[in-house]
Amino acid sequence: MQRKISTAAKNGSKQQKQARSAATPSAMELRPAPLQADEYQILDAIQRRVLWLSTLIVHHANTRPNADDLKVGGHQASSASMVSILTALYFHYLHAGDRVSIKPHASPAYHAIQYLLGNLDQHYLQTLREFKGLQAYPSRTKDPDPVDFSTGSVGLGAVAPAFAAVAQRYAQQHFGEVTAQRFVAVIGDAELDEGNIWEAAIDETLQGAGNVLIIVDLNRQSLDRVVPGIRARQLKNLFAAAGWHTLEAKYGRLLEKVFAQPGGAALRQRIDEMSNEEYQSLLRRQGTDIRARLTHPGGLDQPEDAEISRALQDVPDENLKELLGNLGGHDLNTLLDVFAQADQRRDAPTIVFAYTIKGWGLPFAGDAMNHSMHLSGEQVRELQHTLNIPPGAEWKTFEHGSAEAAWCRRSAEQLSRGQLQPAPLIAAEKIPSSLDMSFPGKLSTQEALGRILTRLATLEGIGERIVTAAPDVAISTHLIGWVNKTGVFSPTMHPDYQDGIQRTLRWQPNPQGQHIELGISEMNLFMLLGQLGLSYEHSGQLLFPIGTVYDPFICRGLDALIYGLYNHSKMIFAGTPSGVSLSPEGGAHQSTVTASLGIELPELNYYEPVFAHEVEWILLEALRECCDRDEGRSTYLRLSTKKIDQRLLEEARQRLGEERLRQHVLAGGYRLLEGRELAPEANEDEVIQIVTTGVMVPEALAAARILAREGIAANVIHLTSPKKIFSMYSDLRRSQSQGQAEPAGAAHLRTLFPRSERLAPIVTVQDASAHSLAFLSGIHGAPCISLGVDEFGQSGSMQELYQAVGISTDDIVAAGYTALDLALEK
C-alpha cells in the first residue's frame, strides 16, 4: 500500500491532478464585482442586520442578571468594524471547503452571521459569555456553531490558516483528494504587533501557498489608543518583501468618485498622508470643522487648499463625515473586487489591507476609547430605529419569502454544496503494540526515537501518513535515518547538486518527502504541528505529525503549543535533549520547567522514558491517540542524549512479563526494583520509595544498592508519565469527595504504592524542577523529599552538574536517610 501511494504521488495520477486543480484559485468560480444595484441593496440589508444583532448580543450579555456582579464585556466597536468584511465573505465570496479564522473581537458578528445562515439556534444569541453558551472568542471545541479555528488576542489565529494550508498541500500531494479549498484569516491590525505573525510570514514553507488569504481589519486602533503614524505602508512593504502579494481595499466608491473629480488628486494625497491620529479625530467632528481642517490644515494656507476645496464644493457639510468615512472595508463592491483579485494571485499567499472604522455604524464610531465602550439602552433603541428593526423582532432573522431570507438560504447552500467527504479514518487497532525491535548495549532515548521512526516508516497504511517536522534541528535530534528513508518534503522537486558525491545524508526536497524542515522558529514548529494534527478535520486526510525540538525551547513555542492543544489537535513531539544531563551545553540549553509543563497542560500526555522499549511502546500509543479524533490527546516525550544501559530493564521485564510491563509503562509507571530483593531483612520502618523518571534511573538504582548495604529496602519506582499518575491521584480524590465509584486508575496507584508501604517515606529525583514530583507526598501523606534542578545550569561534566544541583547518587542516598528520620519523627 505504501509503495502504491508513493508511486501514485510521484507520477501524479489523474485523480490527484484533478483534485489539485479543483483546489487552486484559478479553477474556482470568480465572484464578479460590482454587484448589481438590487444585489447591493440586499447585501446592505444583511450587513445592517448583522450590525444590529452583534450589537444586541453584547448589550444583552451586559444587561442580563449577573450573579458575579462583574462586567461581562464584549466588543461592540470591534465587531462593527468587521461587519462589511464578514458579510462579503459569508454571503458572497466563500464556498464549501473554505476554512476561515475570525478576528477574536468579532465573535458577536460571526455568531450573528451563523444565525442568519441557519447554523445557530436563536436562543444562543442571548448566551454570549455564559457557561455552555457562546464563547467570548470563537472556539472550535466549545462554541455551538461551526468554527474552523479557535482565536484569541495574540495573533495565533492569524497564522493558523496559513499552516493549515501547508498541511492541506502536503496531504493533497501525498494522497490526492482533500476536502479543503482556501484558507482565510480575518485579523485586526493591532494583531500585526505580534511577533509570531512575522515568524510565519517569512518561513519558506509558506512559499507558493496561493490559497492563503489574510484580511486585515485596518481600523487603526488597538485596545488603548489610536496606532500612531501611518503604519499601513510599512506593513505592506514588510509582507511584500517576504514574498506575499499585497492588496488593499482603501477607499469606497463614494470617495473614489470624488477623487476622480477636479481637485480630487489633492484630496486623496491629503488623506493618504494624514496620520492615523488626525484621521480618527476628523471622524468625531462636524462637517464644517472637517472641511476647514481638510482645506486649511493647521490653519495655514497651502498651495493645494484650493484644489481640495474644489473637490469638495458639491458635498454638503452634513455629508462630509459620511464621505470621509467611506472606506474600502465598508464598501461591499470594493471588498468583493479585491477578493476576486486575490483569487487570481495563485503563486504566493495574499494579504489584503481593508481600511475600516472601529465602531462603524455606532454612535462612538472612530472614538479613540471605544474598544470597551457599550451602547446605553437609549442608544440601542435609537440604533434599532435607525436600522428599521420592528419592535418585537429584535432577535428575529429575515422574514420568510423576503429577498434577504432567500439570499441567506442560497449563501448557506453555497457554503455546503459539493463538500467532499473525508477519507476513512485509520482504526487505532491497526497500530501494533510492539515493533519487535531489539536494543542491546547502551542507548539514549533520543537515539531510540530515531531508530523507531525508521522502522515505523515500513508499517503499511501507517508509515506513509507519518510526517515529521523540525525547526532546523532534524540532524541533531536523530532524524537522519528517517530523512534518508522518506525524504524531505517540498511542493516542487529541487535540483540535486550533490549528485555523485558521497554523503551520509540524502537531503533532497521533493513532493513525496515526509519531513518538513522549518527555519529556527519553535513558534512555527508548534503552529505547523498543531495544524498537521488537525488535517483530518480541515482537509479530510489523517496525518501523524511528529516534531522534534530542543527541550528548553519548548518554552519559546509554548503559546503555539497551547493553541494547538486548545484546538484539540492530535500531534506528537519530542523535547530533546533535556535537563542538565546535556551537561556540556550550559544553562542556555538545559531545560528545567518543561516537565512541569507536561504535567499541567490539558489535552497532553507527557512521558519521560529511560529505556528504548519504553520509547517504542509510548510512540505506538501516541499514534493510537491520534486515531481517536474525539478523545485522543497529543503526546510529549521528554528525551535525552544520555546513554543508558538497556540491561537495567531486564529484572523488571522478568518479574512482570513484557506485556504487563508495557501496560504499566503506558499507565504511567512501574516498580523497577523491589527493595526487599536487596535487603530482605529490612523492617517496615526501614523501607523507602525512590521515585524517579527518565534519565535519573541509573543514579536511583545505584542509591538503592548503597542503602541496601545499610539494611534499608529502597524500592525504585520509575514514573514513565508523572502526568498520568497525577491524574490518577486527582481523579481518586475527586471521586472520594463526591461519593462516586473508584476510578480505574486507582488500581494502578495501589500497584505502585501497595497498602503495606503507603506511609513509607519518599525520595523523588528528576532532571527537572524538584516540585514536578512533589505531589506524590499527597497520595498517602508519606514524608517526601524532592530532589531536582531548581537553578540555572552551566557547562561541565554530567556528574559535576548532578552534584552541583543535588541530584547525584550521593544526594539520593542522603535524602533517603533524612526521609527515614522524618518518618520516625512523624
Tab-separated table of C-alpha atoms in Angstrom, residues 46-421:
chain	number	residue	atom	x	y	z
A	46	ILE	CA	-27.949	41.807	5.549
A	47	GLN	CA	-24.874	43.611	6.848
A	48	ARG	CA	-27.064	46.041	8.771
A	49	ARG	CA	-28.903	43.132	10.366
A	50	VAL	CA	-25.529	41.653	11.302
A	51	LEU	CA	-24.566	45.014	12.818
A	52	TRP	CA	-27.782	45.094	14.805
A	53	LEU	CA	-27.595	41.524	16.073
A	54	SER	CA	-23.922	41.697	17.027
A	55	THR	CA	-24.553	44.916	18.954
A	56	LEU	CA	-27.624	43.456	20.646
A	57	ILE	CA	-25.791	40.257	21.586
A	58	VAL	CA	-23.210	42.240	23.554
A	59	HIS	CA	-25.827	44.605	25.001
A	60	HIS	CA	-27.920	41.716	26.303
A	61	ALA	CA	-24.868	39.968	27.785
A	62	ASN	CA	-24.107	43.080	29.839
A	63	THR	CA	-27.660	43.850	30.986
A	64	ARG	CA	-28.954	40.365	31.887
A	65	PRO	CA	-28.894	39.297	35.556
A	66	ASN	CA	-25.314	38.660	36.600
A	67	ALA	CA	-24.572	36.710	39.771
A	68	ASP	CA	-20.898	37.705	39.740
A	69	ASP	CA	-21.584	41.449	39.595
A	70	LEU	CA	-18.697	41.765	37.136
A	71	LYS	CA	-18.651	43.386	33.742
A	72	VAL	CA	-19.316	40.655	31.182
A	73	GLY	CA	-17.614	42.536	28.363
A	74	GLY	CA	-17.770	42.006	24.644
A	75	HIS	CA	-16.662	44.241	21.824
A	76	GLN	CA	-19.356	46.167	20.011
A	77	ALA	CA	-16.920	48.515	18.280
A	78	SER	CA	-14.537	45.761	17.127
A	79	SER	CA	-17.421	43.690	15.789
A	80	ALA	CA	-18.856	46.682	13.957
A	81	SER	CA	-15.640	47.338	12.050
A	82	MET	CA	-15.779	43.760	10.734
A	83	VAL	CA	-19.425	43.644	9.669
A	84	SER	CA	-18.906	44.508	5.993
A	85	ILE	CA	-15.890	42.201	5.588
A	86	LEU	CA	-17.707	39.238	7.116
A	87	THR	CA	-20.858	39.957	5.125
A	88	ALA	CA	-18.878	39.993	1.875
A	89	LEU	CA	-17.198	36.743	2.837
A	90	TYR	CA	-20.082	34.637	4.096
A	91	PHE	CA	-22.845	35.955	1.874
A	92	HIS	CA	-20.954	36.131	-1.400
A	93	TYR	CA	-17.329	35.056	-1.572
A	94	LEU	CA	-16.876	31.853	0.434
A	95	HIS	CA	-17.696	28.387	-0.877
A	96	ALA	CA	-17.680	24.843	0.508
A	97	GLY	CA	-14.219	23.793	1.639
A	98	ASP	CA	-13.071	27.293	2.581
A	99	ARG	CA	-11.694	27.470	6.121
A	100	VAL	CA	-11.817	30.777	7.978
A	101	SER	CA	-10.232	32.185	11.111
A	102	ILE	CA	-12.216	35.041	12.669
A	103	LYS	CA	-10.797	38.086	14.437
A	104	PRO	CA	-11.324	37.343	18.148
A	105	HIS	CA	-13.222	40.512	18.995
A	106	ALA	CA	-15.568	39.992	16.056
A	107	SER	CA	-17.134	36.879	17.580
A	108	PRO	CA	-20.567	38.541	18.099
A	109	ALA	CA	-20.716	39.437	14.395
A	110	TYR	CA	-19.628	35.927	13.449
A	111	HIS	CA	-22.316	34.303	15.574
A	112	ALA	CA	-24.926	36.689	14.166
A	113	ILE	CA	-23.948	35.540	10.668
A	114	GLN	CA	-24.141	31.871	11.619
A	115	TYR	CA	-27.629	32.529	12.965
A	116	LEU	CA	-28.718	34.144	9.699
A	117	LEU	CA	-27.239	31.213	7.772
A	118	GLY	CA	-29.233	28.743	9.854
A	119	ASN	CA	-26.247	27.274	11.694
A	120	LEU	CA	-27.136	28.577	15.166
A	121	ASP	CA	-30.341	28.393	17.167
A	122	GLN	CA	-31.779	31.742	18.138
A	123	HIS	CA	-31.622	31.142	21.885
A	124	TYR	CA	-27.811	31.049	21.753
A	125	LEU	CA	-27.741	34.726	20.777
A	126	GLN	CA	-28.582	35.552	24.381
A	127	THR	CA	-25.823	33.375	25.843
A	128	LEU	CA	-22.644	35.274	24.950
A	129	ARG	CA	-20.006	34.569	27.624
A	130	GLU	CA	-22.377	32.303	29.545
A	131	PHE	CA	-21.386	28.820	30.711
A	132	LYS	CA	-22.078	26.404	27.847
A	133	GLY	CA	-23.101	29.379	25.704
A	134	LEU	CA	-21.318	31.406	23.050
A	135	GLN	CA	-17.667	31.740	23.970
A	136	ALA	CA	-16.033	35.135	24.353
A	137	TYR	CA	-13.874	34.372	21.324
A	138	PRO	CA	-14.512	31.847	18.541
A	139	SER	CA	-13.799	28.311	19.743
A	140	ARG	CA	-13.864	25.258	17.508
A	141	THR	CA	-14.264	22.987	20.534
A	142	LYS	CA	-16.726	24.891	22.725
A	143	ASP	CA	-18.958	27.032	20.513
A	144	PRO	CA	-22.284	25.540	19.364
A	145	ASP	CA	-21.915	26.763	15.783
A	146	PRO	CA	-19.192	25.634	13.343
A	147	VAL	CA	-15.828	27.307	13.970
A	148	ASP	CA	-12.811	26.352	11.855
A	149	PHE	CA	-10.103	27.920	14.031
A	150	SER	CA	-10.205	28.994	17.647
A	151	THR	CA	-8.858	32.503	18.041
A	152	GLY	CA	-7.647	34.714	20.860
A	153	SER	CA	-5.969	38.079	21.004
A	154	VAL	CA	-2.357	37.060	20.412
A	155	GLY	CA	-2.023	36.611	16.654
A	156	LEU	CA	-2.110	32.810	16.669
A	157	GLY	CA	-5.406	32.557	14.812
A	158	ALA	CA	-3.941	34.903	12.244
A	159	VAL	CA	-1.390	32.363	11.007
A	160	ALA	CA	-3.139	29.093	11.844
A	161	PRO	CA	-4.900	29.038	8.432
A	162	ALA	CA	-1.561	29.534	6.686
A	163	PHE	CA	-0.075	26.460	8.356
A	164	ALA	CA	-3.326	24.589	7.775
A	165	ALA	CA	-2.792	25.345	4.077
A	166	VAL	CA	0.694	23.824	4.343
A	167	ALA	CA	-0.878	20.711	5.868
A	168	GLN	CA	-3.520	20.648	3.110
A	169	ARG	CA	-0.892	20.962	0.392
A	170	TYR	CA	1.121	18.148	1.957
A	171	ALA	CA	-1.936	15.881	2.245
A	172	GLN	CA	-3.015	16.675	-1.302
A	173	GLN	CA	0.349	15.876	-2.832
A	174	HIS	CA	0.607	12.599	-0.920
A	175	PHE	CA	-2.960	11.326	-1.017
A	176	GLY	CA	-4.778	13.245	-3.758
A	177	GLU	CA	-8.270	14.285	-2.693
A	178	VAL	CA	-8.719	16.795	0.118
A	179	THR	CA	-11.806	18.494	1.492
A	180	ALA	CA	-10.358	21.986	1.962
A	181	GLN	CA	-10.039	24.745	-0.639
A	182	ARG	CA	-8.908	28.162	0.550
A	183	PHE	CA	-7.679	29.277	3.959
A	184	VAL	CA	-8.712	32.734	5.103
A	185	ALA	CA	-7.723	34.660	8.228
A	186	VAL	CA	-9.523	37.847	9.212
A	187	ILE	CA	-7.430	39.726	11.755
A	188	GLY	CA	-7.195	43.064	13.495
A	189	ASP	CA	-4.389	45.405	12.513
A	190	ALA	CA	-3.143	45.527	16.111
A	191	GLU	CA	-2.522	41.764	15.902
A	192	LEU	CA	0.288	42.573	13.478
A	193	ASP	CA	2.266	43.698	16.523
A	194	GLU	CA	2.626	40.022	17.423
A	195	GLY	CA	5.996	38.562	16.514
A	196	ASN	CA	4.652	35.115	15.649
A	197	ILE	CA	2.939	36.570	12.578
A	198	TRP	CA	6.256	37.755	11.186
A	199	GLU	CA	7.982	34.483	12.029
A	200	ALA	CA	5.346	32.743	9.942
A	201	ALA	CA	5.278	35.282	7.124
A	202	ILE	CA	8.939	34.787	6.236
A	203	ASP	CA	9.101	30.991	6.594
A	204	GLU	CA	9.792	29.224	3.326
A	205	THR	CA	7.126	26.579	3.989
A	206	LEU	CA	4.511	29.188	3.026
A	207	GLN	CA	6.097	29.931	-0.332
A	208	GLY	CA	3.691	29.239	-3.148
A	209	ALA	CA	0.691	28.832	-0.815
A	210	GLY	CA	-1.656	30.612	-3.204
A	211	ASN	CA	-4.788	29.519	-1.369
A	212	VAL	CA	-3.910	31.573	1.718
A	213	LEU	CA	-5.647	34.912	2.209
A	214	ILE	CA	-5.225	37.188	5.212
A	215	ILE	CA	-7.630	40.124	5.501
A	216	VAL	CA	-6.528	42.874	7.869
A	217	ASP	CA	-9.267	44.898	9.544
A	218	LEU	CA	-7.298	48.139	9.377
A	219	ASN	CA	-9.217	50.318	11.807
A	220	ARG	CA	-6.026	51.949	13.121
A	221	GLN	CA	-6.976	51.361	16.766
A	222	SER	CA	-5.724	48.960	19.409
A	223	LEU	CA	-7.008	48.440	22.953
A	224	ASP	CA	-5.805	51.675	24.459
A	225	ARG	CA	-5.066	54.062	21.622
A	226	VAL	CA	-5.035	55.087	18.016
A	227	VAL	CA	-1.999	53.443	16.444
A	228	PRO	CA	0.492	56.271	15.844
A	229	GLY	CA	1.658	57.476	12.439
A	230	ILE	CA	0.933	55.771	9.131
A	231	ARG	CA	1.787	52.108	9.627
A	232	ALA	CA	-0.076	50.565	6.692
A	233	ARG	CA	2.632	51.437	4.154
A	234	GLN	CA	5.339	49.896	6.333
A	235	LEU	CA	3.299	46.736	6.909
A	236	LYS	CA	2.607	46.280	3.200
A	237	ASN	CA	6.284	46.634	2.382
A	238	LEU	CA	7.235	44.054	5.010
A	239	PHE	CA	4.823	41.469	3.626
A	240	ALA	CA	5.861	42.213	0.062
A	241	ALA	CA	9.499	41.724	0.999
A	242	ALA	CA	8.540	38.330	2.438
A	243	GLY	CA	7.110	37.298	-0.918
A	244	TRP	CA	3.426	37.930	-0.257
A	245	HIS	CA	1.017	39.566	-2.675
A	246	THR	CA	-0.351	42.715	-1.067
A	247	LEU	CA	-3.690	44.283	-1.953
A	248	GLU	CA	-5.784	46.957	-0.338
A	249	ALA	CA	-9.402	47.996	-0.044
A	250	LYS	CA	-8.669	51.534	0.983
A	251	TYR	CA	-11.442	53.809	-0.269
A	252	GLY	CA	-15.083	53.191	-1.045
A	253	ARG	CA	-16.824	54.078	-4.285
A	254	LEU	CA	-18.148	57.414	-2.974
A	255	LEU	CA	-14.682	58.678	-2.147
A	256	GLU	CA	-13.221	57.252	-5.354
A	257	LYS	CA	-15.872	59.176	-7.291
A	258	VAL	CA	-14.855	62.426	-5.603
A	259	PHE	CA	-11.185	61.654	-6.209
A	260	ALA	CA	-11.987	61.432	-9.913
A	261	GLN	CA	-13.353	64.987	-9.905
A	262	PRO	CA	-11.209	68.105	-10.442
A	263	GLY	CA	-9.108	68.613	-7.336
A	264	GLY	CA	-9.654	65.008	-6.275
A	265	ALA	CA	-5.983	64.082	-6.567
A	266	ALA	CA	-5.081	66.722	-3.986
A	267	LEU	CA	-7.810	65.449	-1.652
A	268	ARG	CA	-6.554	61.874	-1.998
A	269	GLN	CA	-3.000	62.974	-1.240
A	270	ARG	CA	-4.203	64.931	1.792
A	271	ILE	CA	-5.967	61.887	3.226
A	272	ASP	CA	-3.193	59.481	2.214
A	273	GLU	CA	-0.571	61.497	4.053
A	274	MET	CA	-2.724	62.139	7.104
A	275	SER	CA	-1.619	60.419	10.325
A	276	ASN	CA	-3.922	57.896	11.939
A	277	GLU	CA	-4.490	60.217	14.874
A	278	GLU	CA	-5.598	63.107	12.676
A	279	TYR	CA	-7.913	60.978	10.564
A	280	GLN	CA	-9.578	59.459	13.606
A	281	SER	CA	-10.119	62.891	15.115
A	282	LEU	CA	-11.868	64.107	11.950
A	283	LEU	CA	-14.349	61.245	12.198
A	284	ARG	CA	-15.518	62.737	15.502
A	285	ARG	CA	-16.042	66.271	14.147
A	286	GLN	CA	-18.874	68.072	12.405
A	287	GLY	CA	-18.909	68.823	8.679
A	288	THR	CA	-17.870	72.471	8.841
A	289	ASP	CA	-14.920	71.633	11.055
A	290	ILE	CA	-13.936	68.720	8.798
A	291	ARG	CA	-13.965	70.964	5.735
A	292	ALA	CA	-11.843	73.586	7.434
A	293	ARG	CA	-9.268	71.072	8.597
A	294	LEU	CA	-9.090	69.379	5.217
A	295	THR	CA	-8.710	72.574	3.256
A	296	HIS	CA	-6.592	74.544	5.764
A	297	PRO	CA	-4.553	72.041	7.790
A	298	GLY	CA	-3.078	73.660	10.848
A	299	GLY	CA	-4.890	76.868	9.947
A	300	LEU	CA	-2.241	77.649	7.360
A	301	ASP	CA	-2.748	78.298	3.658
A	302	GLN	CA	-1.231	75.627	1.410
A	303	PRO	CA	-0.953	75.632	-2.411
A	304	GLU	CA	-3.246	72.601	-2.688
A	305	ASP	CA	-6.013	74.078	-0.489
A	306	ALA	CA	-7.908	75.468	-3.460
A	307	GLU	CA	-7.786	72.103	-5.203
A	308	ILE	CA	-9.164	70.314	-2.130
A	309	SER	CA	-11.909	72.925	-1.771
A	310	ARG	CA	-12.787	72.437	-5.414
A	311	ALA	CA	-13.093	68.669	-4.968
A	312	LEU	CA	-15.459	69.142	-2.032
A	313	GLN	CA	-17.513	72.042	-3.368
A	314	ASP	CA	-20.521	69.868	-4.255
A	315	VAL	CA	-20.501	67.966	-0.971
A	316	PRO	CA	-22.757	69.491	1.722
A	317	ASP	CA	-21.283	69.879	5.173
A	318	GLU	CA	-23.768	67.389	6.614
A	319	ASN	CA	-22.443	64.708	4.216
A	320	LEU	CA	-18.745	65.282	4.780
A	321	LYS	CA	-18.399	62.895	7.720
A	322	GLU	CA	-20.085	60.104	5.771
A	323	LEU	CA	-17.872	60.798	2.762
A	324	LEU	CA	-14.675	60.837	4.813
A	325	GLY	CA	-15.658	57.538	6.427
A	326	ASN	CA	-16.391	55.861	3.080
A	327	LEU	CA	-13.527	53.397	3.339
A	328	GLY	CA	-12.983	50.278	1.262
A	329	GLY	CA	-13.511	47.943	4.202
A	330	HIS	CA	-17.139	49.075	4.382
A	331	ASP	CA	-17.839	49.080	0.650
A	332	LEU	CA	-19.090	45.659	-0.414
A	333	ASN	CA	-18.247	46.183	-4.077
A	334	THR	CA	-14.708	47.246	-3.264
A	335	LEU	CA	-14.211	44.267	-0.982
A	336	LEU	CA	-15.537	41.736	-3.481
A	337	ASP	CA	-13.411	43.217	-6.234
A	338	VAL	CA	-10.264	42.879	-4.114
A	339	PHE	CA	-11.188	39.327	-3.077
A	340	ALA	CA	-11.571	38.403	-6.742
A	341	GLN	CA	-8.109	39.855	-7.412
A	342	ALA	CA	-6.730	37.721	-4.572
A	343	ASP	CA	-8.187	34.602	-6.186
A	344	GLN	CA	-6.267	35.312	-9.364
A	345	ARG	CA	-2.954	35.514	-7.479
A	346	ARG	CA	-2.104	31.836	-7.066
A	347	ASP	CA	1.685	31.698	-6.828
A	348	ALA	CA	2.011	33.137	-3.309
A	349	PRO	CA	-0.100	33.915	-0.231
A	350	THR	CA	-2.040	37.184	-0.325
A	351	ILE	CA	-2.751	39.790	2.313
A	352	VAL	CA	-5.489	42.400	1.921
A	353	PHE	CA	-5.468	45.580	3.968
A	354	ALA	CA	-9.120	46.579	4.333
A	355	TYR	CA	-9.460	50.089	5.756
A	356	THR	CA	-12.302	50.294	8.261
A	357	ILE	CA	-13.685	52.399	11.094
A	358	LYS	CA	-13.823	50.900	14.546
A	359	GLY	CA	-17.396	51.198	15.716
A	360	TRP	CA	-18.752	51.619	12.165
A	361	GLY	CA	-22.438	52.476	12.238
A	362	LEU	CA	-22.462	53.054	16.009
A	363	PRO	CA	-22.571	56.355	17.953
A	364	PHE	CA	-18.942	56.062	19.074
A	365	ALA	CA	-17.504	55.250	15.630
A	366	GLY	CA	-13.862	56.308	15.467
A	367	ASP	CA	-13.669	57.241	19.160
A	368	ALA	CA	-10.147	56.511	20.362
A	369	MET	CA	-11.513	54.953	23.560
A	370	ASN	CA	-14.309	52.880	22.044
A	371	HIS	CA	-12.684	49.470	22.419
A	372	SER	CA	-14.519	48.649	25.635
A	373	MET	CA	-17.424	51.058	25.169
A	374	HIS	CA	-21.009	49.757	25.146
A	375	LEU	CA	-24.130	51.450	23.868
A	376	SER	CA	-26.567	52.634	26.512
A	377	GLY	CA	-30.125	51.357	26.481
A	378	GLU	CA	-31.274	54.577	24.827
A	379	GLN	CA	-28.576	54.315	22.175
A	380	VAL	CA	-29.617	50.747	21.438
A	381	ARG	CA	-33.200	51.876	20.925
A	382	GLU	CA	-32.040	54.649	18.616
A	383	LEU	CA	-29.958	52.154	16.634
A	384	GLN	CA	-32.977	49.876	16.354
A	385	HIS	CA	-34.961	52.738	14.878
A	386	THR	CA	-32.133	53.715	12.520
A	387	LEU	CA	-31.776	50.151	11.222
A	388	ASN	CA	-35.556	49.681	10.872
A	389	ILE	CA	-35.829	46.747	13.278
A	390	PRO	CA	-39.533	46.441	14.235
A	391	PRO	CA	-40.425	46.272	17.923
A	392	GLY	CA	-40.751	42.642	18.982
A	393	ALA	CA	-38.489	41.455	16.168
A	394	GLU	CA	-35.194	42.283	17.848
A	395	TRP	CA	-33.885	38.694	17.781
A	396	LYS	CA	-35.547	37.544	14.601
A	397	THR	CA	-33.998	36.695	11.276
A	398	PHE	CA	-35.387	37.925	7.958
A	399	GLU	CA	-38.988	37.155	7.156
A	400	HIS	CA	-39.611	34.039	5.127
A	401	GLY	CA	-40.126	34.910	1.489
A	402	SER	CA	-38.064	38.107	1.636
A	403	ALA	CA	-35.201	38.694	-0.757
A	404	GLU	CA	-32.795	38.792	2.192
A	405	ALA	CA	-34.003	35.428	3.514
A	406	ALA	CA	-33.597	33.906	0.055
A	407	TRP	CA	-30.056	35.302	-0.199
A	408	CYS	CA	-29.152	33.863	3.216
A	409	ARG	CA	-30.510	30.467	2.165
A	410	ARG	CA	-28.538	30.479	-1.096
A	411	SER	CA	-25.397	31.521	0.771
A	412	ALA	CA	-25.815	28.634	3.191
A	413	GLU	CA	-26.208	26.259	0.251
A	414	GLN	CA	-23.115	27.709	-1.416
A	415	LEU	CA	-21.128	27.070	1.759
A	416	SER	CA	-22.069	23.389	1.782
A	417	ARG	CA	-22.677	22.462	-1.862
A	418	GLY	CA	-20.144	19.980	-3.216
A	419	GLN	CA	-18.383	19.477	0.106
A	420	LEU	CA	-16.232	16.352	-0.203
A	421	GLN	CA	-16.272	13.636	2.435
